[in-house]
């Protein structure tokens, strides 16, 4: 198949290029509706009860991830001038059809006793407020109120919060961006009209989503051109020809569009993981292109004519590139074993993109080389060199001396054993690595949204909503016995975690009872509870309707906390649900901590576990693919150490340093295995070809490395640069992924130069006696399969390597 493919693309280059262009146009049409979107809970959701329940809960009580927050900060404390501004903003928001509820000191009810000692439930601030007292007295009333507290205003009266809860169906980028912009414009308009020394910050999950999308778009506009420019410079350095660089960039464009077509065909969008796919494809394409063009240069400098060099290059490199692309695709596709939708999509799209990029490179480069030849690669005339061998400088000679030492059998055995022991030790050290993730990290630290989020975390109730759902029988949720248990659960959460005072039907009843002179607890008789709830129902903002459904079968306990990360929130969820199960045992009430953050963070913790599994799956299938293609268990075993060791080194360094890895950049380990194995495959392919030509095992290892050294270094530099460029991103996730990926590639090259030669010297590949012998033929029109000559010795009949002089061929 490869020989027929080679014949077609080299003898029909124009038809090949037309097919590629047609495919790109079709993919562009399919990709026309692909956009950037980011929904944290959906992004990290898995199929299961938690995600399904979250949707049901949203429809009942609204979207906890749909609250737009404006944080107004005055230059002075106790600034009463802000109150009219807050009130005008709140009134204007209530008139907006996209807003279901407004939270502010002028719209949210609190409770107090008036001058006649009557209980009042109403806002303490604003022109319509019945409160009679000074600004300081109003502030103290809000601060001690269960319904107010630090959710609405800071204790020093300097920071005020205005929050608008949007309709639950507003959860996509297209539906969210309009209301968010209108909210910002309204707040800014009122502040400008007031002409006060007040700064405004935007906070909350919706604005964090929008900030993340803005950052993603900025990254694409900045990193993609930068990566292209860097790769273009590297290609010019490696190839010394403008046309070679231009054709390689063309392969990048075609591969990127084809992958976008796959995403469009699936009806999907780009998210904070998949949006970096163009950069990853760039480095994959350029790495394969460098191997291809460097091999063409070697064949030309070895004395072959242009047509023969193109044919031989396509024949040799296409098979090796197929395996490198396959192993890279396996690294991506291994993520499909995860339960998270985002990882499945990312894995499948990139796996498809890598394989399509292989087809593109294997088609476009041979076709263009057939048409343009040496105008794409700088070829140096070198009659004195042996065919297929590039001239060596001081570095090449030093490498040769090193290889001849490392491939001596005693040294090779010692190196292999030490490498294996090192791998085991590093894996043991890496076992303590810690993964964590914070929604706030989706925007960089100095982003205006991050500033607002920090203000919520440090001065107010916190950015992360805490929602506890309690589902029972109709009428059960205003039963005093149930409410007392709900109150106990709220007190447990408040005493064990850094949360705002939880709000629930129970806490409302308890505080109203206290204001009326009763005990600080929920009354145990139905009559008292009913009277207190009736009073609460009269509040202007209908607090009871916010907390329970019409038939009193479903209620909630709500609070908020700082963004302490996935481990903090999931630990809280586990403890709260365990305590709730104990408190409500025998009642039939089902309790679940739900909402945006728990679902997203639970998915992220699951991702941490699945990444370890995916890395193991990727390594297994990569090794299996190598063993199948080379038809050698020894070669498969030899490929484990140089490809597992870079991952183990990186993980161990993070673990020993105590650093925490975001699970999303941890994807780089799966990707790194797929990409780092490329050098191993090219070495194995070159080694096998030289063995087929009759070289002894040790000499074949040395010559394979020397012949491929330029391509190995060039492709590794390209891959590492592609990853390191991600460190310039504004995303912490991309910065870490860039560091991890680039480090993995650099370590993989080092391991391939040290451990792969040593392992091949210990476990030599048998001389191929099959179709690979065809590689000794240079006839571009010969598509027959070469067979070994009669009387050829069997693989295991080869004499030991020291019985042949170096460079000798088999008789």
C-alpha atoms as one frame of an Amber mdcrd trajectory, in Angstrom:
protein
   0.000   0.000   0.000   2.804   2.370   0.858   4.572   1.633  -2.416   1.400
   2.275  -4.412   0.753   5.467  -2.458   4.338   6.567  -3.085   3.999   5.909
  -6.795   0.793   7.961  -7.022   1.938  11.068  -5.115   5.324  11.213  -6.853
   4.142  10.470 -10.398   0.887  12.486 -10.181   1.843  15.483  -8.053  -0.668
  17.942  -9.534  -3.600  15.559  -9.061  -2.421  14.977  -5.488  -2.371  18.699
  -4.713  -5.822  19.189  -6.247  -7.228  16.453  -4.015  -5.688  18.108  -0.952
  -7.097  21.541  -1.854 -10.553  20.066  -2.478 -10.507  18.312   0.884  -9.522
  21.548   2.622 -12.385  23.492   0.994 -14.893  20.842   2.096 -13.530  20.902
   5.656 -13.705  24.707   5.686 -17.392  24.521   4.800 -18.041  22.032   7.632
 -16.138  24.246  10.106 -18.033  27.448   9.311 -20.076  27.369  12.556 -17.311
  26.360  14.968 -16.973  28.943  17.751 -15.327  29.421  21.157 -17.428  28.609
  24.235 -16.749  27.787  27.858 -19.214  26.371  30.389 -17.349  25.044  33.401
 -19.923  22.569  34.698 -20.764  21.240  31.244 -17.105  21.323  30.252 -16.030
  19.073  33.113 -19.254  17.128  33.472 -19.498  13.384  33.184 -22.478  11.243
  32.343 -24.154  10.502  35.644 -26.615  11.455  38.324 -24.672  14.540  39.483
 -24.894  16.276  36.108 -28.522  15.274  35.577 -29.507  16.506  39.014 -27.710
  19.804  38.485 -29.945  20.521  35.488 -33.102  19.671  37.467 -31.946  21.873
  40.323 -31.272  24.798  37.965 -34.822  24.675  36.664 -36.241  24.678  40.198
 -34.112  27.278  41.965 -32.292  29.134  39.205 -28.739  29.082  37.967 -26.119
  29.504  40.661 -23.626  30.040  37.842 -25.814  32.756  36.274 -25.283  35.596
  38.741 -23.595  38.725  37.345 -21.778  40.589  40.104 -20.617  44.218  40.259
 -18.357  45.121  43.184 -18.414  48.855  43.917 -15.543  50.133  46.052 -15.436
  53.655  47.428 -12.276  55.476  48.386 -13.707  56.179  51.836 -15.442  54.083
  54.466 -19.095  54.553  55.447 -19.827  56.167  52.104 -23.614  56.755  52.157
 -23.436  58.377  48.715 -23.209  54.927  47.150 -26.651  53.862  48.367 -28.708
  55.873  45.821 -26.452  54.582  43.047 -26.967  50.988  44.172 -30.724  51.561
  44.337 -30.947  53.014  40.826 -28.912  50.110  39.449 -31.146  47.601  41.228
 -34.363  49.184  39.953 -33.088  49.273  36.387 -32.031  45.610  36.586 -35.450
  44.525  37.837 -36.933  45.982  34.658 -34.679  43.758  32.518 -36.497  40.688
  31.190 -33.280  38.629  31.413 -33.001  39.202  35.182 -35.084  37.134  37.601
 -33.776  38.563  40.895 -31.480  41.302  42.195 -29.355  41.098  45.327 -28.232
  44.362  46.957 -28.694  46.314  50.201 -31.653  48.145  48.643 -33.368  45.044
  47.182 -32.644  42.205  49.624 -34.777  41.978  52.746 -33.331  41.708  56.239
 -35.154  41.592  59.568 -35.164  43.990  62.530 -37.349  45.358  65.324 -38.694
  48.877  64.723 -39.342  51.630  67.264 -42.668  50.036  68.195 -40.915  46.712
  68.794 -42.642  45.201  65.766 -40.812  42.721  63.540 -40.021  44.100  60.081
 -38.730  42.153  57.080 -37.602  44.554  54.355 -34.453  46.143  52.864 -32.598
  48.314  55.383 -31.381  50.776  52.736 -33.114  52.780  50.035 -35.843  55.388
  49.735 -38.616  52.817  50.234 -37.055  51.274  53.314 -39.073  51.647  56.565
 -35.842  51.591  58.586 -35.381  54.708  60.739 -31.779  55.238  61.729 -28.323
  56.352  60.662 -26.160  54.815  57.975 -24.089  53.075  60.634 -27.209  51.613
  62.279 -28.489  50.342  58.944 -25.102  48.789  58.237 -25.062  46.997  61.592
 -28.571  45.694  60.942 -27.569  44.243  57.594 -24.342  42.842  59.013 -26.026
  40.883  61.822 -28.884  39.740  59.628 -28.881  36.204  58.370 -30.126  37.325
  54.954 -27.650  40.173  54.623 -24.311  39.716  56.305 -21.183  40.174  54.222
 -23.007  39.068  51.085 -24.154  42.585  50.253 -21.816  45.120  51.886 -18.507
  45.045  53.704 -18.514  45.694  57.444 -16.717  49.042  56.963 -19.351  50.316
  54.520 -16.824  50.791  51.763 -17.588  47.917  49.373 -21.114  47.371  48.023
 -22.272  44.477  45.884 -24.963  44.449  43.194 -25.811  41.039  41.726 -28.278
  40.109  38.989 -29.497  36.526  38.706 -30.178  35.632  35.068 -32.742  33.232
  33.667 -31.514  29.593  33.830 -31.549  29.164  30.054 -28.869  31.855  29.678
 -25.883  29.516  29.864 -24.074  29.645  26.504 -21.604  32.236  25.316 -24.026
  33.638  22.741 -26.851  34.047  25.246 -24.612  35.293  28.070 -22.470  37.916
  26.380 -25.366  40.283  25.585 -26.892  40.459  29.092 -23.398  40.733  30.614
 -22.504  43.698  28.411 -25.837  45.366  29.180 -25.247  44.818  32.910 -21.800
  46.397  32.711 -23.051  49.320  30.642 -25.916  50.007  33.078 -23.662  49.959
  36.151 -21.029  52.110  34.489 -23.662  54.589  33.292 -25.028  55.098  36.805
 -21.540  55.468  38.259 -20.615  58.051  35.628 -23.796  59.981  36.356 -23.070
  59.977  40.092 -19.491  61.218  39.507 -18.197  59.613  42.703 -14.675  58.340
  43.497 -15.813  54.736  43.086 -14.161  51.863  41.237 -16.095  48.927  39.863
 -14.947  45.328  39.425 -16.807  42.491  37.761 -16.893  39.127  39.479 -18.674
  35.799  39.642 -18.738  32.685  37.512 -20.448  34.193  34.409 -17.875  36.969
  34.124 -15.107  34.423  34.775 -16.432  32.387  31.834 -16.492  35.458  29.604
 -13.020  36.482  30.748 -11.727  32.993  29.980 -13.227  33.096  26.484 -11.724
  36.521  25.871  -8.364  35.204  27.028  -8.694  32.151  24.766  -9.437  34.330
  21.759  -6.523  36.600  22.620  -4.259  33.581  22.975  -5.269  32.282  19.562
  -4.641  35.662  17.938  -1.269  35.981  19.676   0.136  32.471  20.063  -0.867
  31.034  16.691   0.949  33.743  14.651   3.883  33.675  17.085   4.179  29.902
  16.833   3.946  30.145  13.056   6.705  32.749  12.968   8.998  30.723  15.237
   8.440  27.560  13.226   9.039  29.456   9.994  12.391  30.686  11.318  13.356
  27.183  12.460  12.400  25.734   9.086  14.530  28.330   7.291  17.446  27.449
   9.566  17.020  23.706   9.032  16.172  23.737   5.307  17.878  26.908   4.066
  15.109  27.280   1.475  12.122  29.630   1.523   9.973  27.272  -0.571  10.528
  24.375   1.846   9.373  26.561   4.704   6.364  27.795   2.728   5.200  24.300
   1.747   5.547  23.105   5.362   3.387  26.011   6.540   0.872  25.095   3.848
   0.669  21.599   5.375  -0.066  23.226   8.747  -2.911  25.277   7.273  -4.484
  22.300   5.527  -4.215  20.084   8.633  -5.726  22.767  10.872  -8.687  23.328
   8.551  -9.302  19.584   8.156  -9.404  19.169  11.949 -11.757  22.141  12.276
 -13.958  20.359   9.759 -14.081  17.300  12.026 -15.072  19.506  14.981 -17.738
  21.171  12.864 -19.024  17.821  11.626 -19.429  16.743  15.253 -21.424  19.931
  15.948 -18.979  20.917  18.690 -17.256  24.152  19.701 -13.782  25.081  20.876
 -13.284  25.237  24.637 -10.393  26.035  26.946  -8.778  22.683  26.120  -9.463
  22.163  22.424  -8.699  25.735  21.376  -4.953  25.029  21.476  -5.242  22.292
  18.846  -3.794  24.467  16.011  -0.549  24.937  17.963  -0.240  21.232  18.746
  -0.911  20.350  15.109   1.669  22.896  13.982   4.478  21.197  15.843   3.351
  17.715  14.778   3.237  18.739  11.116   6.571  20.553  11.194   8.279  17.682
  13.039   7.133  15.231  10.345   8.017  17.696   7.603  11.530  18.149   8.994
  12.100  14.381   9.028  10.815  14.150   5.457  12.846  17.003   4.011  15.995
  16.114   5.933  15.793  12.565   4.574  15.417  13.938   1.045  18.545  16.039
   1.603  20.480  12.994   2.834  19.375  10.935  -0.198  20.375  13.716  -2.606
  23.715  14.239  -0.905  24.187  10.479  -1.087  24.164  10.647  -4.892  20.550
   9.892  -5.894  18.834  11.830  -8.646  15.868  14.022  -7.747  13.145  11.547
  -8.774  14.899   8.643  -7.055  15.486  10.733  -3.911  11.810  11.720  -3.739
  10.738   8.108  -4.216  13.154   6.713  -1.625  12.311   9.459   0.866   8.572
   8.904   0.491   8.971   5.154   0.745  11.131   5.243   3.868   9.659   8.179
   5.757   5.991   7.457   5.058   6.134   4.175   6.925   8.008   5.662   9.858
   5.767   8.743   9.855   2.700   6.550   9.819   3.859   4.851  12.988   4.902
   8.127  14.661   1.546   9.662  13.749  -0.230   6.549  14.956   1.554   6.606
  18.308   0.890  10.344  18.692  -2.762   9.753  17.820  -2.853   6.944  20.382
  -1.578   9.399  22.993  -4.512  11.674  22.215  -7.085   8.929  21.690  -6.211
   7.378  25.053  -8.102  10.294  26.579 -11.281   8.763  25.195 -11.078   6.301
  28.065 -11.999   9.219  30.342 -15.599   9.814  31.362 -15.391  13.575  30.837
 -16.910  14.767  27.580 -14.285  17.457  27.072 -11.433  14.944  27.238 -13.150
  12.560  24.867 -13.678  15.304  22.325 -10.167  16.660  22.726  -8.658  13.198
  22.333 -10.698  12.245  19.270 -10.315  15.578  17.472  -6.558  15.681  17.938
  -6.159  11.987  17.087  -8.074  12.590  13.855  -6.075  15.770  13.225  -2.739
  14.007  13.675  -3.656  11.212  11.272  -4.968  13.710   8.725  -1.777  15.738
   9.095   0.174  12.552   8.320  -1.790  12.147   5.079  -1.296  15.819   4.242
   2.465  15.794   4.837   2.902  12.466   3.037   0.960  13.822   0.058   1.927
  17.490  -0.230   5.672  17.190   0.388   6.361  14.391  -2.147   4.162  16.136
  -4.703   5.930  19.477  -4.200   9.370  17.838  -4.141   8.535  16.141  -7.446
   7.696  19.549  -8.909  10.218  21.791  -7.134  13.045  19.460  -6.058  16.131
  21.099  -4.596  14.428  24.489  -4.475  12.768  23.241  -1.266  15.895  21.926
   0.498  19.492  23.080   0.413  21.586  20.175  -0.883  25.364  20.239  -0.387
  27.448  18.333  -2.904  29.537  15.818  -1.003  31.019  13.202  -3.305  33.360
  11.871  -0.662  30.637  10.845   1.730  29.077   7.447   1.651  25.593   7.138
   0.213  23.001   8.232   2.693  25.556   9.629   5.150  25.772  13.338   5.919
  29.142  14.941   6.658  29.945  15.209  10.366  31.375  18.070  12.351  32.937
  18.019  15.798  29.565  17.427  17.469  28.836  14.507  15.143  32.187  12.918
  15.811  31.709  13.314  19.570  28.288  11.712  19.266  29.784   8.812  17.298
  32.400   8.209  19.980  29.700   8.249  22.654  27.504   5.826  20.696  30.328
   3.358  20.184  30.901   3.323  23.936  27.251   3.100  24.953  26.576   0.220
  22.520  29.398  -2.000  23.835  27.590  -4.895  25.373  28.815  -4.540  28.998
  28.158  -0.788  28.964  24.820  -1.262  27.220  23.678  -3.819  29.815  24.733
  -1.570  32.697  22.990   1.438  31.129  19.778  -0.514  30.545  19.715  -1.866
  34.104  20.436   1.543  35.639  17.745   3.151  33.468  15.193   0.530  34.531
  16.030   1.006  38.218  15.818   4.781  37.753  12.376   4.407  36.187  11.089
   2.341  39.114  12.497   4.810  41.639  11.051   7.830  39.856   7.610   6.241
  39.586   7.695   5.596  43.336   8.678   9.215  43.976   5.923  10.437  41.638
   3.213   8.539  43.505   2.703  11.487  45.846   1.961  14.046  43.132  -0.948
  16.378  43.843  -3.500  17.656  41.301  -5.784  20.621  41.944  -7.848  23.099
  39.958  -9.527  26.467  40.588 -12.202  28.079  38.450 -10.646  31.474  39.234
  -7.448  30.413  37.448  -9.284  30.488  34.125  -8.306  34.153  33.942  -4.814
  35.413  34.685  -4.027  37.002  38.049  -4.045  40.638  36.881  -7.209  40.317
  34.792  -9.999  42.696  35.976 -12.252  39.681  36.599  -9.590  38.143  38.848
  -9.424  41.387  40.817 -13.187  41.279  41.366 -13.114  37.602  42.315 -10.378
  38.222  44.869 -12.437  41.021  46.410 -15.373  38.620  46.794 -13.109  35.992
  48.340 -11.260  38.365  50.670 -13.865  40.965  51.684 -17.241  39.396  50.942
 -18.836  35.936  51.112 -16.760  34.354  48.325 -17.076  33.520  44.637 -18.130
  29.848  44.867 -21.824  29.178  45.584 -22.602  26.388  48.027 -25.969  24.792
  47.263 -27.390  21.871  49.246 -30.570  20.299  47.866 -33.051  18.520  50.147
 -35.748  16.524  48.369 -38.561  14.759  50.183 -42.317  14.233  50.174 -44.870
  17.054  49.594 -45.325  19.156  52.724 -42.286  17.636  54.426 -40.021  20.656
  54.169 -41.994  22.861  56.589 -42.213  20.081  59.178 -40.506  21.382  62.372
 -38.669  18.066  62.828 -37.165  18.324  59.350 -36.390  22.032  59.732 -34.482
  21.367  62.964 -32.312  18.869  61.066 -31.798  21.382  58.263 -30.740  23.933
  60.868 -28.271  21.446  62.370 -26.790  20.840  58.919 -26.396  24.583  58.373
 -24.653  25.025  61.700 -22.323  22.115  60.848 -21.316  23.720  57.545 -20.765
  27.127  59.174 -18.634  25.708  61.982 -16.447  23.487  59.799 -15.836  25.610
  56.684 -15.102  29.186  55.681 -18.594  29.992  54.446 -21.117  32.754  54.758
 -23.926  32.031  57.215 -26.093  29.454  55.416 -29.594  30.522  54.412 -32.464
  28.037  54.564 -36.089  27.882  55.672 -34.773  26.662  59.018 -32.385  29.583
  59.495 -35.110  32.071  58.492 -37.502  30.573  61.059 -34.802  30.490  63.724
 -33.761  34.106  63.258 -37.342  35.378  63.163 -37.994  33.481  66.371 -34.948
  35.094  67.961 -36.044  38.575  66.879 -39.401  37.931  68.552 -37.675  37.059
  71.825 -37.684  33.299  71.466 -34.849  30.783  71.692 -32.108  30.717  69.075
 -33.485  27.538  67.549 -36.261  26.268  65.331 -39.585  25.988  67.160 -40.821
  22.441  67.596 -44.538  23.103  67.006 -46.172  23.462  63.593 -48.300  26.485
  64.510 -45.316  28.657  65.436 -43.371  27.568  62.370 -46.340  28.300  60.080
 -46.778  31.782  61.565 -43.108  32.624  61.153 -43.040  31.377  57.553 -46.188
  33.427  56.842 -44.380  36.533  58.083 -41.348  35.699  55.889 -43.574  35.272
  52.824 -44.575  38.907  53.152 -41.026  40.122  52.465 -40.687  42.267  49.320
 -38.233  39.855  47.723 -40.303  36.756  48.691 -37.514  34.977  50.533 -39.572
  31.804  51.100 -40.129  31.316  47.356 -36.342  31.485  46.891 -35.824  28.577
  49.277 -38.634  26.052  48.725 -40.948  24.913  45.948 -44.737  25.260  45.965
 -45.642  21.858  47.442 -42.915  22.039  50.083 -41.199  18.885  48.840 -37.917
  20.445  47.690 -35.931  23.004  49.628 -32.362  24.197  49.635 -29.648  25.447
  51.932 -27.436  28.041  50.305 -24.210  29.796  51.152 -20.953  30.751  49.444
 -17.260  30.291  50.054 -13.873  31.241  48.713 -12.496  29.459  45.664 -10.272
  27.019  47.507  -9.977  24.670  44.546 -11.274  21.267  43.577  -9.866  19.350
  46.532 -11.331  21.821  49.039 -14.811  21.884  47.485 -15.036  18.131  46.871
 -13.843  17.415  50.425 -16.545  19.770  51.673 -19.137  18.031  49.512 -18.137
  14.598  50.794 -18.248  15.693  54.442 -21.506  17.635  54.108 -23.323  14.778
  52.378 -22.036  12.305  54.978 -23.229  14.521  57.843 -26.573  15.066  56.095
 -27.028  11.307  55.675 -26.500  10.910  59.430 -28.850  13.758  60.381 -31.668
  12.721  58.053 -31.430   8.975  58.514 -34.875   7.420  58.436 -36.652  10.540
  57.119 -36.611   9.609  53.433 -35.100  13.005  52.542 -32.454  12.881  49.807
 -29.580  15.351  50.247 -27.044  16.376  47.627 -24.560  19.228  47.470 -24.912
  20.464  43.912 -24.389  23.452  41.647 -21.751  24.686  39.254 -18.661  24.341
  41.429 -19.238  20.878  42.954 -20.114  19.340  39.584 -17.148  20.991  37.846
 -14.720  20.232  40.661 -15.930  16.669  41.027 -15.241  16.245  37.322 -11.769
  17.725  37.744 -10.928  15.325  40.563 -12.130  12.474  38.390  -9.907  13.830
  35.631  -6.891  13.589  37.925  -7.536   9.877  38.386  -8.331   9.294  34.723
  -5.161  11.014  33.539  -3.060   8.406  35.329  -5.106   5.691  33.630  -4.863
   7.452  30.255  -1.073   7.735  30.502  -0.858   3.989  31.196  -3.281   3.247
  28.346  -1.337   5.476  25.970   1.988   3.832  26.851   0.508   0.348  26.469
  -0.947   0.981  23.022   2.126   2.873  21.837   4.345  -0.064  22.797   1.855
  -2.492  21.272   1.792  -0.546  17.992   5.586  -0.553  17.818   5.708  -4.277
  18.506   3.095  -5.043  15.852   4.594  -2.840  13.132   8.156  -4.048  13.722
   6.908  -7.565  14.479   9.271  -7.834  17.424   8.533  -8.140  21.128  12.103
  -7.162  21.888  11.747  -3.875  20.054   8.476  -3.201  21.871  10.199  -3.797
  25.217  13.121  -1.614  24.188  10.750   1.280  23.479   9.264   1.349  26.991
  12.172   2.792  28.934  13.061   5.826  26.729   9.406   6.837  26.495   8.243
   6.178  30.059  11.317   7.718  31.681  10.631  11.379  30.616   7.120  11.198
  32.095   8.441   9.642  35.307  11.161  12.311  35.641   8.685  15.174  35.212
   6.136  13.704  37.618   8.798  12.976  40.223  10.188  16.517  40.059   6.729
  17.962  40.672   6.036  15.514  43.473   9.344  16.039  45.264   9.101  19.838
  44.967   5.626  19.825  46.511   4.190  21.680  43.509   0.544  21.172  42.560
  -0.363  20.295  38.978  -3.567  21.494  37.391  -5.212  18.356  35.931  -5.745
  20.017  32.560  -2.032  20.603  31.876  -1.583  17.025  33.059  -2.967  16.104
  29.647   0.544  16.924  28.450   1.701  13.555  29.806  -0.595  11.667  27.432
   0.351  13.973  24.574   4.025  13.806  25.484   4.132  10.012  25.292   2.589
  10.094  21.837   4.954  12.782  20.566   8.160  11.762  22.335   7.972   8.270
  20.860   8.417   9.775  17.375  12.197   9.895  17.705  12.238   6.310  18.938
  10.221   5.144  15.937  12.426   6.954  13.424  15.502   5.441  15.075  13.975
   1.970  14.973  12.984   2.414  11.326  16.458   3.611  10.358  18.063   0.826
  12.379  15.854  -1.774  10.705  16.678  -0.461   7.236  20.404  -0.635   7.931
  20.054  -4.156   9.287  18.211  -5.097   6.092  21.196  -3.770   4.133  23.457
  -6.142   6.051  25.007  -4.011   8.820  25.713  -5.658  12.131  23.541  -4.734
  15.102  25.986  -2.420  16.883  27.040  -0.666  13.687  23.423  -0.322  12.556
  22.540   1.435  15.830  25.438   3.856  15.514  24.831   4.632  11.852  21.060
   5.034  12.353  21.596   7.671  15.033  24.281   9.453  13.015  22.183   9.542
   9.850  19.101  10.759  11.701  20.792  13.065  14.189  19.920  16.226  12.300
  16.264  15.255  11.857  16.008  14.032  15.465  17.395  17.249  16.907  15.458
  19.450  14.474  12.117  17.781  15.097  12.656  17.758  18.873  13.552  21.452
  18.818  10.381  22.150  16.831   8.184  20.138  19.208   9.769  21.657  22.321
   9.485  25.210  20.936   5.829  24.617  20.103   5.162  23.655  23.710   7.360
  26.330  25.272   5.515  28.999  23.270   2.421  28.065  25.276   4.222  29.439
  28.328   3.539  32.920  26.907  -0.195  32.297  27.247  -2.303  34.204  29.759
  -3.807  30.880  30.892  -2.085  29.235  33.851  -3.221  25.943  32.332  -1.448
  26.600  29.041   1.667  27.886  30.759   1.983  24.677  32.750   1.136  22.521
  29.737   3.853  24.297  27.770   6.423  23.712  30.499   5.462  20.062  30.938
   5.270  19.296  27.212   8.525  21.044  26.305  10.370  19.361  29.159   9.014
  15.952  28.133  10.192  16.388  24.536  13.685  17.496  25.600  14.002  14.574
  28.012  12.703  12.179  25.368  15.468  13.213  22.946  18.078  12.688  25.646
  16.648   9.257  26.502  16.577   8.258  22.827  20.257   9.138  22.441  21.258
   7.237  25.589  18.868   4.389  26.331  17.509   3.411  22.911  20.984   2.612
  21.467  21.911   0.737  24.641  18.714  -1.302  24.616  19.033  -2.146  20.913
  22.582  -3.295  21.558  21.302  -5.576  24.335  18.214  -6.778  22.420  19.146
  -6.455  18.725  16.417  -6.488  16.105  16.671  -9.542  13.803  17.620  -8.900
  10.191  14.342  -8.346   8.293  13.737 -11.037   5.667  10.472  -9.621   4.363
   9.204  -6.735   2.279  11.543  -4.335   4.058  14.331  -5.621   1.893  12.741
  -3.524  -0.819  14.320  -0.477   0.733  17.610  -1.478  -0.808  16.092  -0.827
  -4.241  16.036   2.690  -5.646  13.861   2.113  -8.703  10.942   4.573  -8.354
   8.771   2.612 -10.773   9.322  -0.801  -9.183   6.310  -1.669  -7.044   7.186
  -5.345  -6.623   8.003  -6.820  -3.266  11.645  -7.844  -2.906  12.359 -11.252
  -1.390  15.515 -12.591   0.163  17.873 -14.498  -2.080  18.021 -18.261  -1.887
  20.475 -19.431   0.700  20.116 -16.248   2.829  20.939 -17.152   6.423  18.093
 -17.075   8.900  17.766 -14.190  11.362  19.091 -16.194  14.244  21.952 -17.555
  12.126  23.784 -14.195  12.031  27.233 -14.342  13.564  28.014 -12.066  16.484
  28.720  -8.450  15.683  32.452  -8.711  16.412  32.892 -11.204  13.563  32.383
  -8.463  10.959  34.466  -5.346  10.472  32.560  -2.109  11.097  30.511  -1.088
   8.094  30.763  -4.489   6.428  27.671  -5.844   4.733  26.328  -9.332   4.884
  27.381 -11.685   2.073
